[in-house]
PDB file of C-alpha atoms in Angstrom:
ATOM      1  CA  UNK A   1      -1.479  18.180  -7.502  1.00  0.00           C
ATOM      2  CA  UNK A   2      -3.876  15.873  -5.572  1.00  0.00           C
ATOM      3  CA  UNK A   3      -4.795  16.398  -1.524  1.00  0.00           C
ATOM      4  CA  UNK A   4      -4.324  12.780  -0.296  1.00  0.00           C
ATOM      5  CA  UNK A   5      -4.453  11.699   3.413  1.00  0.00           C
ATOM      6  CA  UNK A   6      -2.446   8.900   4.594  1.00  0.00           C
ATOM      7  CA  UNK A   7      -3.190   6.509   7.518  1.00  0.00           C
ATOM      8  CA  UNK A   8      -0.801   3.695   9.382  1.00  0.00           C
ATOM      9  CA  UNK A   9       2.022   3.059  11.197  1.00  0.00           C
ATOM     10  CA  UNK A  10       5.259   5.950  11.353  1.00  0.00           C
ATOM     11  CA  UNK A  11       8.636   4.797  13.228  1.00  0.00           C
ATOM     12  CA  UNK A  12      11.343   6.664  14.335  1.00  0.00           C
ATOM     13  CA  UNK A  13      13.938   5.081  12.264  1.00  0.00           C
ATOM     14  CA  UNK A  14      13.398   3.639   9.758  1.00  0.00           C
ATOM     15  CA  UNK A  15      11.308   3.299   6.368  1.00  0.00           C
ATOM     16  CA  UNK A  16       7.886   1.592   6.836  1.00  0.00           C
ATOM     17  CA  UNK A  17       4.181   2.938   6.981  1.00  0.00           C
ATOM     18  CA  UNK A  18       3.830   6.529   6.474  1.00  0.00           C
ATOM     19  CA  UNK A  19       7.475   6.757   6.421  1.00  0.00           C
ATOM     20  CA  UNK A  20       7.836   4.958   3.548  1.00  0.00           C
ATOM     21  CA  UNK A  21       4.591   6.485   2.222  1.00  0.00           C
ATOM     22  CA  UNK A  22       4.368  10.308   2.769  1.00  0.00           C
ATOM     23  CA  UNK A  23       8.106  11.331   0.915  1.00  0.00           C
ATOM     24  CA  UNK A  24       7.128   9.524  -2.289  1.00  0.00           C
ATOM     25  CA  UNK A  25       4.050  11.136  -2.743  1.00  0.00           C
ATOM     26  CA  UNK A  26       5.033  14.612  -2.019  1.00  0.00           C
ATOM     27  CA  UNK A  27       8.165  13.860  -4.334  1.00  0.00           C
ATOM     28  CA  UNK A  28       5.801  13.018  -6.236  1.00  0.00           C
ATOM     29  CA  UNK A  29       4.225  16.384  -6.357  1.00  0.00           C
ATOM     30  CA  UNK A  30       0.888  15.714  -4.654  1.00  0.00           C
ATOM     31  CA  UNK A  31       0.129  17.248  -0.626  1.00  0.00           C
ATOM     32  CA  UNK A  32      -0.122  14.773   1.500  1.00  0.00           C
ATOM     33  CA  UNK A  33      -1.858  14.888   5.446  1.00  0.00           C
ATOM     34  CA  UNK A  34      -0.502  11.899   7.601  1.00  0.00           C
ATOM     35  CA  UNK A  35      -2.149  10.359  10.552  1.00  0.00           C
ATOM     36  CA  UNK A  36      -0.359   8.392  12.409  1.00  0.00           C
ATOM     37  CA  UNK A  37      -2.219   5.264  13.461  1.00  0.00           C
ATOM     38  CA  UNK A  38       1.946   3.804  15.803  1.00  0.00           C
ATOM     39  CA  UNK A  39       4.755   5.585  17.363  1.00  0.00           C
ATOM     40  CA  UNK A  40       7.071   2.565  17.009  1.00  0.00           C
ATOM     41  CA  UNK A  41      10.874   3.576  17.747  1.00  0.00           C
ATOM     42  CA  UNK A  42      11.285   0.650  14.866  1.00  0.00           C
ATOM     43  CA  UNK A  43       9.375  -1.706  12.648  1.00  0.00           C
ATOM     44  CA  UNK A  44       8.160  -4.944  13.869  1.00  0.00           C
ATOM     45  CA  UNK A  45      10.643  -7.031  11.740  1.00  0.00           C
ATOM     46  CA  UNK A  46      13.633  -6.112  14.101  1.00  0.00           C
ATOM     47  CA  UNK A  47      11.837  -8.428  16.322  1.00  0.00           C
ATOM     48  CA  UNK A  48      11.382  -6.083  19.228  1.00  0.00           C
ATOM     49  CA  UNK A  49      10.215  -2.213  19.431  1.00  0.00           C
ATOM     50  CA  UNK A  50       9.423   0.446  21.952  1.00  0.00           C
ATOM     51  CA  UNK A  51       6.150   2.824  21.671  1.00  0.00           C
ATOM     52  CA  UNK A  52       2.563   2.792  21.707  1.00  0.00           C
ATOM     53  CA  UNK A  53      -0.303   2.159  19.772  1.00  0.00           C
ATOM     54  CA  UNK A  54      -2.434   5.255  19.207  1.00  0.00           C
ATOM     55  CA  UNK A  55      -5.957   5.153  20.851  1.00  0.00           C
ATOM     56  CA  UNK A  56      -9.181   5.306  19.303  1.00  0.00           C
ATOM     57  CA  UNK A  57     -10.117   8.720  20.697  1.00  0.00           C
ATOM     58  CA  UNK A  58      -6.854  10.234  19.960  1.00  0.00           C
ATOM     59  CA  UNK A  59      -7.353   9.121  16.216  1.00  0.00           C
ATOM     60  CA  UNK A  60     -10.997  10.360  16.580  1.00  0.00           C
ATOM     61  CA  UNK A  61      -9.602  13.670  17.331  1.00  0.00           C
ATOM     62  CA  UNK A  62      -7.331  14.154  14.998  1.00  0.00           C
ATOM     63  CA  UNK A  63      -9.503  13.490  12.542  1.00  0.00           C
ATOM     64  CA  UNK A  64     -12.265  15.907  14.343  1.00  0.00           C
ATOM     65  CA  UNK A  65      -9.260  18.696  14.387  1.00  0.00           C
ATOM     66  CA  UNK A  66      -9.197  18.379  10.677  1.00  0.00           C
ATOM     67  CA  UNK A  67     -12.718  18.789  10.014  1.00  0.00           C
ATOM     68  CA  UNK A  68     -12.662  21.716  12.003  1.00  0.00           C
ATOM     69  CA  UNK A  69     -10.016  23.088   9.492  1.00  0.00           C
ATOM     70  CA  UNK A  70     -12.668  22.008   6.635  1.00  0.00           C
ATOM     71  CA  UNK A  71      -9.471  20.210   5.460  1.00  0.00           C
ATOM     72  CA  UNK A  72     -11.352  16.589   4.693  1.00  0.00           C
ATOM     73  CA  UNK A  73     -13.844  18.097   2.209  1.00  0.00           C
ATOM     74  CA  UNK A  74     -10.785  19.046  -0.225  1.00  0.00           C
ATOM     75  CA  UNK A  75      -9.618  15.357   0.169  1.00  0.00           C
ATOM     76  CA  UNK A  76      -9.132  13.698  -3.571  1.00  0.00           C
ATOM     77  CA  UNK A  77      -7.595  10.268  -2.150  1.00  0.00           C
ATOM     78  CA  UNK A  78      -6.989   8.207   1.165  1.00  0.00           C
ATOM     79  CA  UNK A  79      -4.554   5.940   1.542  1.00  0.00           C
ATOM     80  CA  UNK A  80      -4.473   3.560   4.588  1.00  0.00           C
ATOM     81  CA  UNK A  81      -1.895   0.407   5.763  1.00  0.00           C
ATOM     82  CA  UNK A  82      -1.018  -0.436   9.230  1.00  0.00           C
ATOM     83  CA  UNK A  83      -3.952   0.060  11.336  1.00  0.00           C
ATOM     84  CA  UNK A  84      -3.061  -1.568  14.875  1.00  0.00           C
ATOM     85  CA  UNK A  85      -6.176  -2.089  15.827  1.00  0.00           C
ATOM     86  CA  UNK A  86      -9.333  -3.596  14.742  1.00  0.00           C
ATOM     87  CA  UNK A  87     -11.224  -0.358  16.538  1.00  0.00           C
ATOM     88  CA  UNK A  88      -9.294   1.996  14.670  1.00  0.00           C
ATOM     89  CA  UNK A  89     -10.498   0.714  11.533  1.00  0.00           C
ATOM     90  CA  UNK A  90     -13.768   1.188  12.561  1.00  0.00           C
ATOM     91  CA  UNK A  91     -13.153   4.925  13.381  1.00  0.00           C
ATOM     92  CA  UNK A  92     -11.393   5.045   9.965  1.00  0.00           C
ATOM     93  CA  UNK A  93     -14.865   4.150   8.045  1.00  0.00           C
ATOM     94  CA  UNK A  94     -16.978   6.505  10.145  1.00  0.00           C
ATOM     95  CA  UNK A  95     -15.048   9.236   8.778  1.00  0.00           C
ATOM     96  CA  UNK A  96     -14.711   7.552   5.095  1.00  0.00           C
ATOM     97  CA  UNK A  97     -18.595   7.585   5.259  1.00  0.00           C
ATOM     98  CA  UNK A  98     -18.637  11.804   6.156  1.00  0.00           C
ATOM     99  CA  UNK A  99     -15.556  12.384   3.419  1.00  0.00           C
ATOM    100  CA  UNK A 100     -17.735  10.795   0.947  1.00  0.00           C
ATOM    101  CA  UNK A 101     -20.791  12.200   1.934  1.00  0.00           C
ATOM    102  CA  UNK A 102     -19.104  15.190   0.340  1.00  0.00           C
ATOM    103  CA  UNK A 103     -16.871  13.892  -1.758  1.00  0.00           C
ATOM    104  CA  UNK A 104     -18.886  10.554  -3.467  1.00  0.00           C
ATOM    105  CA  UNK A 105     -15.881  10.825  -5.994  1.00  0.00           C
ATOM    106  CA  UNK A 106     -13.128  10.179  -3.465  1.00  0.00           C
ATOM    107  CA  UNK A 107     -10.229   7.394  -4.194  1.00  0.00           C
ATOM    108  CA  UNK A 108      -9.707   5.111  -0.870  1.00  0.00           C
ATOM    109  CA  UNK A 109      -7.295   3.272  -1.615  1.00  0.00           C
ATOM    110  CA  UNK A 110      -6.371  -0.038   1.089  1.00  0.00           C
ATOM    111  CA  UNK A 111      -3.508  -1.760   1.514  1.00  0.00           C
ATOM    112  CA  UNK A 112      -4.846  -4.530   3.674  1.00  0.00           C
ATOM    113  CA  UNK A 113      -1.837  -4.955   5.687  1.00  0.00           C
ATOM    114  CA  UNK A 114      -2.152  -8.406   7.242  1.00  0.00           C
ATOM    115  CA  UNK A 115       1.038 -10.789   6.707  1.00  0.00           C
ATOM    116  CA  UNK A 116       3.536 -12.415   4.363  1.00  0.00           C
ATOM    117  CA  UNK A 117       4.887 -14.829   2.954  1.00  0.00           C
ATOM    118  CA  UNK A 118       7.464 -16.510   5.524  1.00  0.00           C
ATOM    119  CA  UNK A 119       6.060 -14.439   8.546  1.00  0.00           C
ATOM    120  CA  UNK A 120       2.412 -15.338   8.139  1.00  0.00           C
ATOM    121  CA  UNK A 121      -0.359 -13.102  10.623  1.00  0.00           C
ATOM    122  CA  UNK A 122       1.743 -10.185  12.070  1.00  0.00           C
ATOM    123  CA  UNK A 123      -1.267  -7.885  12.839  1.00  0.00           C
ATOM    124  CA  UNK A 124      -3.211  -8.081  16.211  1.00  0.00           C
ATOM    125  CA  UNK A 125      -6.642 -10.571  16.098  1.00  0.00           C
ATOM    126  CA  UNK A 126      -9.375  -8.911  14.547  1.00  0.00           C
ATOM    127  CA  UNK A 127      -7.821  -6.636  11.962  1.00  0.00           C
ATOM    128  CA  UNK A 128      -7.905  -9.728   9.550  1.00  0.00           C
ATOM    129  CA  UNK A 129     -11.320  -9.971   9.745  1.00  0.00           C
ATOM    130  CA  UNK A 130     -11.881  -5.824   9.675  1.00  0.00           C
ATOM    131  CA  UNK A 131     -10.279  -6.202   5.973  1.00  0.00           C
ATOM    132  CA  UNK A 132     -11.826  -9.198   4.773  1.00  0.00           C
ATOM    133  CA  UNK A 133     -15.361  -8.425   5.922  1.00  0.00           C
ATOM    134  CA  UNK A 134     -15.946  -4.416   6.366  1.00  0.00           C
ATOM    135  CA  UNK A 135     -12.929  -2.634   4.714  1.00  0.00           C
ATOM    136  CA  UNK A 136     -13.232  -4.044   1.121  1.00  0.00           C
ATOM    137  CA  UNK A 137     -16.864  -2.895   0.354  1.00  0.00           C
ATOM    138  CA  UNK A 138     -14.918   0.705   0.185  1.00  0.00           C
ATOM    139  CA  UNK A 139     -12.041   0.748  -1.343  1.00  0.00           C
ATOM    140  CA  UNK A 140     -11.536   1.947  -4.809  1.00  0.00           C
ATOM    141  CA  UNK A 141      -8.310   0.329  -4.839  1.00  0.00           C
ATOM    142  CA  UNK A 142      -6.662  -2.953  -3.023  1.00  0.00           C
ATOM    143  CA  UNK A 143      -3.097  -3.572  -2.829  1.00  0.00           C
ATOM    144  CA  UNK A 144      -2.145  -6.625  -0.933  1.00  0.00           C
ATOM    145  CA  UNK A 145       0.492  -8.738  -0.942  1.00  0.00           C
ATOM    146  CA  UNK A 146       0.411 -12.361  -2.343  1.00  0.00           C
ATOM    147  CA  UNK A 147       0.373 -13.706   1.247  1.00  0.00           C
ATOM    148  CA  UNK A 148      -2.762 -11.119   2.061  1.00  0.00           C
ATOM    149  CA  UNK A 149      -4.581 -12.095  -1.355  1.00  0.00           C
ATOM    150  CA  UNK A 150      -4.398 -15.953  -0.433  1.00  0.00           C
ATOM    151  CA  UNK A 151      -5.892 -14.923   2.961  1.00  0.00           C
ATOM    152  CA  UNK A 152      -8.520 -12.919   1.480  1.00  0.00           C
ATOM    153  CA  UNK A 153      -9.745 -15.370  -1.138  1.00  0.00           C
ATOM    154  CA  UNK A 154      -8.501 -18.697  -0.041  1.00  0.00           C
ATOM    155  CA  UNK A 155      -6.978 -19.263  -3.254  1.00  0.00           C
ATOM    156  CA  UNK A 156      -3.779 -20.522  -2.560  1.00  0.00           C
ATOM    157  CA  UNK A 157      -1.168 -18.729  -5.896  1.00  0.00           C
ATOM    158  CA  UNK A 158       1.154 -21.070  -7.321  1.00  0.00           C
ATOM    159  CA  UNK A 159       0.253 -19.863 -11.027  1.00  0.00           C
ATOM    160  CA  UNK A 160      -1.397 -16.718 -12.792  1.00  0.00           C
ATOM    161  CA  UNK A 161      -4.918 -18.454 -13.237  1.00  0.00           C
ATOM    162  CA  UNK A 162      -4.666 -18.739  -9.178  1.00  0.00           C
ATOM    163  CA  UNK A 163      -4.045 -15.167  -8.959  1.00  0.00           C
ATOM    164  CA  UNK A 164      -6.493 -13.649 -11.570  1.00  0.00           C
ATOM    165  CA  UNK A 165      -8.934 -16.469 -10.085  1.00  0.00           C
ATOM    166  CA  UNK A 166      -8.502 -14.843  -6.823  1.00  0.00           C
ATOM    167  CA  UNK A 167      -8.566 -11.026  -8.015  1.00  0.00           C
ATOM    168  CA  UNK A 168     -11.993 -11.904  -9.711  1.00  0.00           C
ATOM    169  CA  UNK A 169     -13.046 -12.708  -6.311  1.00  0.00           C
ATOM    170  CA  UNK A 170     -12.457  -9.306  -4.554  1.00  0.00           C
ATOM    171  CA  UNK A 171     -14.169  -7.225  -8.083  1.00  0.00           C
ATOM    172  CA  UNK A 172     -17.199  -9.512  -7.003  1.00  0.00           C
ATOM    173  CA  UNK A 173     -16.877  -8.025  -3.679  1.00  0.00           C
ATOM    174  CA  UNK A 174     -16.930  -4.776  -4.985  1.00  0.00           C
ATOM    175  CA  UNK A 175     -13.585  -3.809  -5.187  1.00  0.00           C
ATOM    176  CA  UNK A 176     -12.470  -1.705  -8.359  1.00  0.00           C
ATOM    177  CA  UNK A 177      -8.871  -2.072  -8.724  1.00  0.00           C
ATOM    178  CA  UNK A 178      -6.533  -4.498  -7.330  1.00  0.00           C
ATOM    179  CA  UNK A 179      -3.256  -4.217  -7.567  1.00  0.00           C
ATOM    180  CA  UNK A 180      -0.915  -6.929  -6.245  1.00  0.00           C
ATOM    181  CA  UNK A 181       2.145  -5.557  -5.331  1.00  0.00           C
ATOM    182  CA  UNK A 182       4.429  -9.155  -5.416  1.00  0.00           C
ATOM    183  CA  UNK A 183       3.878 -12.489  -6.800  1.00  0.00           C
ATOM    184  CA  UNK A 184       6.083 -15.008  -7.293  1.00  0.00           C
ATOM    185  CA  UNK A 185       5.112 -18.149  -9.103  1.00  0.00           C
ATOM    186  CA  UNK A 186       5.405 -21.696  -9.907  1.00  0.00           C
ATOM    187  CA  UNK A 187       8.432 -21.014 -13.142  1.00  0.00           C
ATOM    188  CA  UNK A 188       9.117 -17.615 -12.140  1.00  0.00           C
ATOM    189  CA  UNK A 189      10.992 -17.319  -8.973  1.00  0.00           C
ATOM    190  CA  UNK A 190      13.659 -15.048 -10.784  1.00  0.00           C
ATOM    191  CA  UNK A 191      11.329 -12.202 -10.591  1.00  0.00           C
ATOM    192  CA  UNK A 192       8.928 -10.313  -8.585  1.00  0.00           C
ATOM    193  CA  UNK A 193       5.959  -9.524 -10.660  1.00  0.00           C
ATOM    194  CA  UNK A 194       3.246  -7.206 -10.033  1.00  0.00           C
ATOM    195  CA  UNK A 195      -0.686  -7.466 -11.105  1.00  0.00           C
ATOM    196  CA  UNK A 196      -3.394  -4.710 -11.584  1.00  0.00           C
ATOM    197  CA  UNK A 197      -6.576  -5.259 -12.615  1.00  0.00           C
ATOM    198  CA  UNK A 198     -10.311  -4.048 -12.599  1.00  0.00           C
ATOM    199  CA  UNK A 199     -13.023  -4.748 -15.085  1.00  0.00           C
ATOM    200  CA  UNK A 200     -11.726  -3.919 -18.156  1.00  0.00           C
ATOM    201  CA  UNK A 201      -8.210  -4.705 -18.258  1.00  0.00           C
ATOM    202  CA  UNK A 202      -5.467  -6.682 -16.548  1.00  0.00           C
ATOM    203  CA  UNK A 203      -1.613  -5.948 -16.970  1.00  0.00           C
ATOM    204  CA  UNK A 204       1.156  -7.918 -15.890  1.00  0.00           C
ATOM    205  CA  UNK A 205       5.097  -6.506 -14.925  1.00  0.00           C
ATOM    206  CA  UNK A 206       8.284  -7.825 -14.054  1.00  0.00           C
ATOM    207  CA  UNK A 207      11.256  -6.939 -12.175  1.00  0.00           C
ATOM    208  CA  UNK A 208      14.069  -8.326 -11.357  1.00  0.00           C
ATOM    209  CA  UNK A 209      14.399 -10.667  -7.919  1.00  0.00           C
ATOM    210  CA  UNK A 210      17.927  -8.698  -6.590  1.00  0.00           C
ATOM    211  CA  UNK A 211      19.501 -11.136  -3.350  1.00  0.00           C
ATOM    212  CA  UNK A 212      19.368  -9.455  -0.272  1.00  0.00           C
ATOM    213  CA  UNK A 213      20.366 -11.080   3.137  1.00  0.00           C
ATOM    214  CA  UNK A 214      17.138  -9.650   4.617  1.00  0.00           C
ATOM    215  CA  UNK A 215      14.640  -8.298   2.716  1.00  0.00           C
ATOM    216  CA  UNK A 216      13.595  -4.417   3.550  1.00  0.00           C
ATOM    217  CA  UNK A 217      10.171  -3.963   5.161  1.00  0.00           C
ATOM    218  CA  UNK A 218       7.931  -1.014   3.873  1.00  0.00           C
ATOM    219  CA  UNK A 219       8.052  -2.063   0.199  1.00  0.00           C
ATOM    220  CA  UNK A 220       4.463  -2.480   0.181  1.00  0.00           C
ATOM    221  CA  UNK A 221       3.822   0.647   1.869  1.00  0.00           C
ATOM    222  CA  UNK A 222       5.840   2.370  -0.717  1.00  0.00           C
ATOM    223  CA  UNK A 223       4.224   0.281  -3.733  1.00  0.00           C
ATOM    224  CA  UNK A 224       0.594   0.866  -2.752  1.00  0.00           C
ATOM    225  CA  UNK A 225       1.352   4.675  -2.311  1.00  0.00           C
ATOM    226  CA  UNK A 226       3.715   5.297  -5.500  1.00  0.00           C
ATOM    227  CA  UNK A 227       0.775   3.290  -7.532  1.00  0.00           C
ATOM    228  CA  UNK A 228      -1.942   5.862  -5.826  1.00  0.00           C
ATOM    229  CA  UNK A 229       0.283   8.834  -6.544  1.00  0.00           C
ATOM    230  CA  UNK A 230       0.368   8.105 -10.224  1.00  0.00           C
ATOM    231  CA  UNK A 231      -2.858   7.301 -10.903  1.00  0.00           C
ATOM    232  CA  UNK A 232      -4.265   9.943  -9.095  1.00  0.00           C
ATOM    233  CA  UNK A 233      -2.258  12.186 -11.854  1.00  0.00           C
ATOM    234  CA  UNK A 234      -2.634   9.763 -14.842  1.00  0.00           C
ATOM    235  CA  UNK A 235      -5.925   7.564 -14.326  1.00  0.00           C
ATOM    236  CA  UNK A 236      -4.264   5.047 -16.437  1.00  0.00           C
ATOM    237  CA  UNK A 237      -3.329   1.249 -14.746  1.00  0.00           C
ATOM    238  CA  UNK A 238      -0.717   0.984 -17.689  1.00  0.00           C
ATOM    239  CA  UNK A 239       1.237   4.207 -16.756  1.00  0.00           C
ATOM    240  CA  UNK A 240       0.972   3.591 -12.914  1.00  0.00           C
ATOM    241  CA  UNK A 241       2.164   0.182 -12.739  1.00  0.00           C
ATOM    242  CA  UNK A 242       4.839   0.789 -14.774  1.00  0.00           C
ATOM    243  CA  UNK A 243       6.089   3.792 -13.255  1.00  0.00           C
ATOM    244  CA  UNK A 244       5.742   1.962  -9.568  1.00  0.00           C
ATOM    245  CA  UNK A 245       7.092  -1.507 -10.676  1.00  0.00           C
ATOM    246  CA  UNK A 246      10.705   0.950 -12.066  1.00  0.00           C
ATOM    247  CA  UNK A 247      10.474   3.353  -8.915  1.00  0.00           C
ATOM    248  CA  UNK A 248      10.430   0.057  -6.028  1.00  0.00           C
ATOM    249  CA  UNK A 249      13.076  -1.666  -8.585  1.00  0.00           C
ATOM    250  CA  UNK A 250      15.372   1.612  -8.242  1.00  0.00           C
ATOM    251  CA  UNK A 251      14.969   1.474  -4.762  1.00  0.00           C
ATOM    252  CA  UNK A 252      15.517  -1.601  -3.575  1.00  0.00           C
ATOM    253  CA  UNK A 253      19.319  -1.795  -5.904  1.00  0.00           C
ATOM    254  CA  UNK A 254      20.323   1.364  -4.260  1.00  0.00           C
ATOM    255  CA  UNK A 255      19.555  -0.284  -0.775  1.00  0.00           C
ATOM    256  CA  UNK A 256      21.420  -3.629  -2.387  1.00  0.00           C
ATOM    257  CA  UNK A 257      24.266  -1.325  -3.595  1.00  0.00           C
ATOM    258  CA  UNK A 258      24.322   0.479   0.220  1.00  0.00           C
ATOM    259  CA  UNK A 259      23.743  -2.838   1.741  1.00  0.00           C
ATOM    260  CA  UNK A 260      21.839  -1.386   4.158  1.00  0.00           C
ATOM    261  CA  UNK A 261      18.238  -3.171   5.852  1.00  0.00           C
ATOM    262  CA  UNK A 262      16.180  -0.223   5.369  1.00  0.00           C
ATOM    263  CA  UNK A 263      14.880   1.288   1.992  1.00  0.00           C
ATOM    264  CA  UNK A 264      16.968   3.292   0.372  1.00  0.00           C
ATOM    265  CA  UNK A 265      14.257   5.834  -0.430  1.00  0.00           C
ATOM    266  CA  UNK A 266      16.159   9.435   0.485  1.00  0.00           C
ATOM    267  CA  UNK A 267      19.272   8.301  -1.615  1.00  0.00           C
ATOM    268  CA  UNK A 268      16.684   7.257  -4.785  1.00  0.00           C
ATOM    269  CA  UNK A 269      14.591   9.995  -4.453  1.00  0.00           C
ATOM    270  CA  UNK A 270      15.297  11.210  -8.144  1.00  0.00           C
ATOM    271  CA  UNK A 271      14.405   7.984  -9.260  1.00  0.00           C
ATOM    272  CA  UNK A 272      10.974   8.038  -7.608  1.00  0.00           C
ATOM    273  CA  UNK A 273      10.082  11.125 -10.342  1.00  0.00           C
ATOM    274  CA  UNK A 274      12.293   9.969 -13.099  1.00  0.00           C
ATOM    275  CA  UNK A 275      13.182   5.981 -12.643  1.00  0.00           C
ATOM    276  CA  UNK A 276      16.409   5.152 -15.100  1.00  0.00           C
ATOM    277  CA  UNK A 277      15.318   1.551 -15.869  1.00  0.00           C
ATOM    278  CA  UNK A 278      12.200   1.204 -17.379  1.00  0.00           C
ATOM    279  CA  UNK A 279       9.685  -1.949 -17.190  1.00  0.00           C
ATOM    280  CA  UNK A 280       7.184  -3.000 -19.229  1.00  0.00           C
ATOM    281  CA  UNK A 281       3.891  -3.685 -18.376  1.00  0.00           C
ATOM    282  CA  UNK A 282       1.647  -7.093 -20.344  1.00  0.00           C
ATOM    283  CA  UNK A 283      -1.708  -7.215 -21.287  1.00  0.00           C
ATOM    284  CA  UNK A 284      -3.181  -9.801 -20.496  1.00  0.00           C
TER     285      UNK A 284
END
């Protein structure tokens, strides 16, 4: 069992942020500590919401509360998405830089939660920039999106050259592991692949594109902390990515099968420890 704290956005209904984060992670057998970053009554897509963005001292505190409790210097990963707020970033790596004052060995993993493909921007000015020019000199591990990798390269992906081209970037930067949790591709477009990759080794997986009228929000959330989960317990990119390419597949066909708009991740929880189809994953 690892201690991993979890950072971003929680809703009241609804499976996005830490609520699509937290469950899969303690299914997964590890404790996690959430920290809230929204109250939103709903996720963004919906196209409207009610409730605040938390403020920088209240995150401050929160984060001073658990210090207190000594609970940060037992910390074996951090996991962060949705921040809000360019400010509340910067509060984030103040405390990154005490955790791993004590803790140099510490996983941060970052999903750099920034946009996608058909909504483009959805974060508030400023948090682009907080990624691109101060979050990735600490993370351990990256997970965007393919709409987030374009923006944080400038290397538009139509093919895999553009998208190992543009992961070669961010290990220049500094960043260990990156793990991009959908690409589609010039050829491809049946599937959704996924791509992990640091400096020794690159693997490539596949799943199957299912048809949804609208497609769920909070995948990501869910991919970037299944992936951390596992390799937390396995240190192996083989293992993780296949184990978080079959867990997101089992997901999203029970939401297809329920036809519901939000992740089907209570009524696949089973599948999140044990998936029933298995993927695959390519060395490339």
């Amino acid at each position: 069992m690892a201690n991993i704290l979890s950072m971003q956005s929680h809703v009241a209904f609804g499976y996005v942020g830490n609520k699509a984060a937290v469950f899969p992670m303690q299914r997964l057998g590890h404790d996690v500590i959430n920290v809230n970053t929204v109250q939103f009554s709903n996720h963004t897509g919906y196209g409207s919401w009610t409730g605040d963005i938390m403020s920088i001292e209240h995150i401050d505190n929160i984060f001073k509360g658990l210090d207190d409790r000594q609970v940060l210097d037992n910390l074996d990963a951090v996991l962060t998405g949705y921040l809000g707020d360019k400010a509340l970033g910067e509060v984030l790596l103040k405390w990154l830089d005490k955790i791993k004052a004590k803790n140099p060995n510490l996983l941060y993993c970052c999903d750099p939660v920034i946009g996608d493909v058909g909504r483009g921007v959805f974060v508030r000015p400023g948090v682009p920039e907080f990624f691109q020019n101060q979050a990735l000199s600490y993370a351990s591990i990256l997970t965007p999106n393919q709409f987030e990798l374009t923006y944080l390269t400038g290397i538009e992906i139509n093919t895999l050259d553009d998208a190992l081209k543009a992961c070669q970037i961010l290990h220049v930067k500094g960043v260990q592991t990156i793990l991009v949790t959908s690409l589609t591709r010039n050829g491809n477009e049946d599937n959704i692949e996924m791509l992990v990759s640091n400096a020794q080794e690159t693997y490539l997986i596949a799943t199957p594109k299912l048809n949804m009228p609208i497609a769920p929000n909070g995948s990501g959330d869910m991919t970037a902390a299944v992936f951390t989960a596992k390799f937390l317990e396995t240190q192996d990119l083989k293992q993780s990515l296949e184990h978080t390419a079959a867990t997101i597949y089992a997901v999203f066909l029970k939401t297809q099968q329920l036809q519901q708009r939000e992740l089907a991740i209570i009524q696949a929880q089973d599948e999140i420890v044990e998936p029933r189809t298995k993927f695959v994953a390519h060395k490339l």
